[in-house]
Amino acid sequence: VLLSTWSANNSKGPYIFDRGDGNDSSWLGDSDLNQAIGITSANATVLEFDFIPLTNFLSFEYLFASNEYKDESPCQYSDGFAFLIKQNIPNATYTNLAIIPGTTTPVSSISIHPTTPLGTCTAVNANYYNGNNTFSSPINYAGQTIAMTAQSAVIAGTSYHIKLVIADDKNQYYDSAVFLKAGS
């Protein structure tokens, strides 16, 4: 499954730098994502559904890819992704499962990146960064994280609501995507 802040067709490789094609005035952001990761989103793409787990554990593998890994952008913009879950009960609040392992830090282009080419922005959680893409890459994004896992204990037989959401931060250019592993 691919969720992107631009056309899904634009996500196919090879990597060819493109500023993007979103529209931040008509393609709205998402207030739950804004709250979960602290951005002002535009061009949000959402997949949400209710489900009842059969086991006591939930796990999805994904990778976050972005054109914000180009140049000095990782310290200027924070496109991001949230894997939100809550029980289907009144006043339940979301928990974001798309976090850097062992932390509560949301996955984004600001929270995971290498040192930028001009060196104005030092690396942050670079061990979760999988490198910059080239003209032979299978996806059309400047770079991506390693495969990561969103996971949580759940209560079997209890109804939950899941919301997967990705969006641009503040501007519609330098698009991002999340790739969800099939069968995870």
Short mmCIF file of C-alpha atoms in Angstrom, two decimals:
data_model
loop_
_atom_site.label_atom_id
_atom_site.label_comp_id
_atom_site.label_asym_id
_atom_site.label_seq_id
_atom_site.Cartn_x
_atom_site.Cartn_y
_atom_site.Cartn_z
CA VAL A 1 0.00 0.00 0.00
CA LEU A 2 1.29 3.45 -0.92
CA LEU A 3 0.12 6.68 0.68
CA SER A 4 1.63 9.81 -0.88
CA THR A 5 1.38 13.59 -0.91
CA TRP A 6 1.44 13.60 -4.71
CA SER A 7 0.14 11.37 -7.47
CA ALA A 8 0.82 7.68 -6.91
CA ASN A 9 2.11 7.49 -10.49
CA ASN A 10 4.82 10.01 -9.59
CA SER A 11 6.12 7.61 -6.92
CA LYS A 12 7.40 5.08 -9.45
CA GLY A 13 11.16 5.13 -10.02
CA PRO A 14 13.67 5.90 -11.15
CA TYR A 15 14.42 8.90 -8.95
CA ILE A 16 14.20 12.13 -10.92
CA PHE A 17 14.08 15.23 -8.75
CA ASP A 18 10.78 17.08 -9.08
CA ARG A 19 9.43 19.85 -6.88
CA GLY A 20 6.04 18.17 -6.59
CA ASP A 21 2.55 18.88 -7.71
CA GLY A 22 0.32 19.21 -4.66
CA ASN A 23 -1.97 22.11 -3.98
CA ASP A 24 -1.98 23.39 -0.41
CA SER A 25 -5.11 25.51 -0.86
CA SER A 26 -7.48 22.82 -2.11
CA TRP A 27 -5.80 19.60 -0.87
CA LEU A 28 -6.24 20.04 2.85
CA GLY A 29 -4.11 18.85 5.73
CA ASP A 30 -5.17 16.71 8.67
CA SER A 31 -5.75 17.99 12.21
CA ASP A 32 -5.00 14.60 13.85
CA LEU A 33 -1.61 14.46 12.09
CA ASN A 34 -0.89 18.08 13.04
CA GLN A 35 -1.50 17.22 16.69
CA ALA A 36 0.41 13.93 16.59
CA ILE A 37 3.63 15.26 15.05
CA GLY A 38 3.43 19.04 15.50
CA ILE A 39 3.21 20.30 11.92
CA THR A 40 0.86 22.47 9.86
CA SER A 41 -0.08 19.97 7.21
CA ALA A 42 -1.22 20.26 3.61
CA ASN A 43 -1.90 17.58 0.99
CA ALA A 44 -2.87 14.88 3.50
CA THR A 45 -3.59 11.37 2.30
CA VAL A 46 -5.53 9.22 4.75
CA LEU A 47 -6.45 5.56 5.06
CA GLU A 48 -8.68 4.83 8.04
CA PHE A 49 -10.82 1.94 9.16
CA ASP A 50 -12.28 0.12 12.16
CA PHE A 51 -11.15 -3.38 13.03
CA ILE A 52 -11.37 -6.02 15.74
CA PRO A 53 -8.07 -7.85 16.32
CA LEU A 54 -8.00 -11.60 16.78
CA THR A 55 -4.69 -11.47 18.69
CA ASN A 56 -3.18 -9.24 21.37
CA PHE A 57 -0.54 -7.66 19.12
CA LEU A 58 -0.61 -5.41 16.04
CA SER A 59 2.39 -4.88 13.73
CA PHE A 60 2.89 -3.16 10.35
CA GLU A 61 6.17 -2.69 8.47
CA TYR A 62 6.67 0.52 6.51
CA LEU A 63 9.22 2.94 5.18
CA PHE A 64 8.97 6.69 4.93
CA ALA A 65 10.33 8.29 1.74
CA SER A 66 10.64 11.97 0.93
CA ASN A 67 11.93 14.51 -1.53
CA GLU A 68 12.75 16.62 1.52
CA TYR A 69 15.95 14.58 1.74
CA LYS A 70 17.18 16.75 -1.13
CA ASP A 71 19.64 19.53 -0.29
CA GLU A 72 19.13 21.32 3.05
CA SER A 73 15.39 20.62 3.36
CA PRO A 74 15.44 18.19 6.34
CA CYS A 75 16.05 21.09 8.75
CA GLN A 76 13.46 23.36 7.15
CA TYR A 77 10.38 21.19 6.61
CA SER A 78 8.89 18.23 8.39
CA ASP A 79 6.65 16.16 6.16
CA GLY A 80 5.54 13.28 8.26
CA PHE A 81 3.52 10.16 8.74
CA ALA A 82 1.42 8.94 11.64
CA PHE A 83 0.00 5.49 12.32
CA LEU A 84 -2.79 6.42 14.73
CA ILE A 85 -4.79 3.92 16.76
CA LYS A 86 -7.49 4.27 19.42
CA GLN A 87 -10.17 2.10 20.94
CA ASN A 88 -13.69 2.70 19.64
CA ILE A 89 -14.97 4.11 22.92
CA PRO A 90 -16.15 7.64 23.79
CA ASN A 91 -13.34 10.18 24.39
CA ALA A 92 -10.58 7.78 23.34
CA THR A 93 -7.41 9.48 22.15
CA TYR A 94 -5.05 8.40 19.40
CA THR A 95 -1.64 6.87 19.99
CA ASN A 96 0.92 7.32 17.21
CA LEU A 97 2.72 4.06 16.43
CA ALA A 98 4.98 5.57 13.73
CA ILE A 99 7.76 6.52 16.11
CA ILE A 100 11.50 6.09 16.26
CA PRO A 101 12.15 2.85 18.22
CA GLY A 102 12.62 3.37 21.96
CA THR A 103 11.30 6.95 21.83
CA THR A 104 8.09 8.90 21.43
CA THR A 105 9.57 10.88 18.51
CA PRO A 106 7.39 10.78 15.37
CA VAL A 107 8.92 9.61 12.08
CA SER A 108 9.50 12.57 9.76
CA SER A 109 12.12 14.11 7.51
CA ILE A 110 13.32 16.24 10.44
CA SER A 111 13.57 13.38 12.94
CA ILE A 112 15.47 11.00 10.60
CA HIS A 113 18.05 12.34 8.14
CA PRO A 114 21.75 12.39 7.26
CA THR A 115 23.99 15.43 7.45
CA THR A 116 22.85 17.68 4.63
CA PRO A 117 25.14 18.26 1.59
CA LEU A 118 26.20 21.77 2.66
CA GLY A 119 26.62 20.62 6.26
CA THR A 120 24.24 23.23 7.66
CA CYS A 121 22.13 20.51 9.22
CA THR A 122 23.77 17.70 11.17
CA ALA A 123 22.52 14.12 11.05
CA VAL A 124 19.63 13.08 13.29
CA ASN A 125 18.88 9.40 13.88
CA ALA A 126 20.90 8.63 10.75
CA ASN A 127 20.98 4.92 11.66
CA TYR A 128 17.32 4.83 10.54
CA TYR A 129 18.12 6.51 7.20
CA ASN A 130 18.57 4.18 4.22
CA GLY A 131 20.37 6.60 1.94
CA ASN A 132 19.86 8.93 -0.97
CA ASN A 133 18.34 7.60 -4.16
CA THR A 134 19.85 7.72 -7.64
CA PHE A 135 18.62 7.51 -11.20
CA SER A 136 18.43 3.71 -10.83
CA SER A 137 16.23 3.73 -7.69
CA PRO A 138 12.88 1.91 -7.79
CA ILE A 139 11.06 4.88 -6.18
CA ASN A 140 10.97 8.55 -7.15
CA TYR A 141 11.98 10.09 -3.82
CA ALA A 142 15.29 11.68 -2.82
CA GLY A 143 15.74 9.24 0.09
CA GLN A 144 14.00 7.01 2.61
CA THR A 145 14.18 5.45 6.02
CA ILE A 146 15.05 1.83 6.62
CA ALA A 147 12.09 -0.53 6.99
CA MET A 148 10.45 0.36 10.29
CA THR A 149 7.75 -1.29 12.38
CA ALA A 150 4.62 0.27 13.87
CA GLN A 151 3.49 -2.03 16.67
CA SER A 152 1.31 -2.12 19.74
CA ALA A 153 -0.34 -4.38 22.22
CA VAL A 154 -4.09 -4.54 21.65
CA ILE A 155 -6.97 -6.39 23.27
CA ALA A 156 -8.30 -9.25 21.16
CA GLY A 157 -12.02 -8.90 20.44
CA THR A 158 -12.03 -5.13 21.13
CA SER A 159 -12.99 -2.62 18.44
CA TYR A 160 -10.28 -0.15 17.35
CA HIS A 161 -10.02 2.68 14.86
CA ILE A 162 -6.83 3.01 12.79
CA LYS A 163 -5.87 6.11 10.84
CA LEU A 164 -2.77 6.14 8.63
CA VAL A 165 -2.01 9.67 7.43
CA ILE A 166 0.84 11.36 5.57
CA ALA A 167 1.06 15.03 4.64
CA ASP A 168 3.35 17.81 3.53
CA ASP A 169 4.43 20.36 6.12
CA LYS A 170 3.43 23.91 5.22
CA ASN A 171 4.16 23.71 1.49
CA GLN A 172 3.03 21.41 -1.26
CA TYR A 173 6.47 20.86 -2.76
CA TYR A 174 9.04 18.21 -1.83
CA ASP A 175 6.49 15.44 -1.53
CA SER A 176 6.67 12.37 0.71
CA ALA A 177 5.21 8.87 0.90
CA VAL A 178 4.84 5.88 3.14
CA PHE A 179 5.09 2.37 1.73
CA LEU A 180 3.32 -0.32 3.80
CA LYS A 181 4.64 -3.85 3.44
CA ALA A 182 2.12 -6.31 2.03
CA GLY A 183 0.94 -8.88 4.54
CA SER A 184 2.27 -7.02 7.57
#
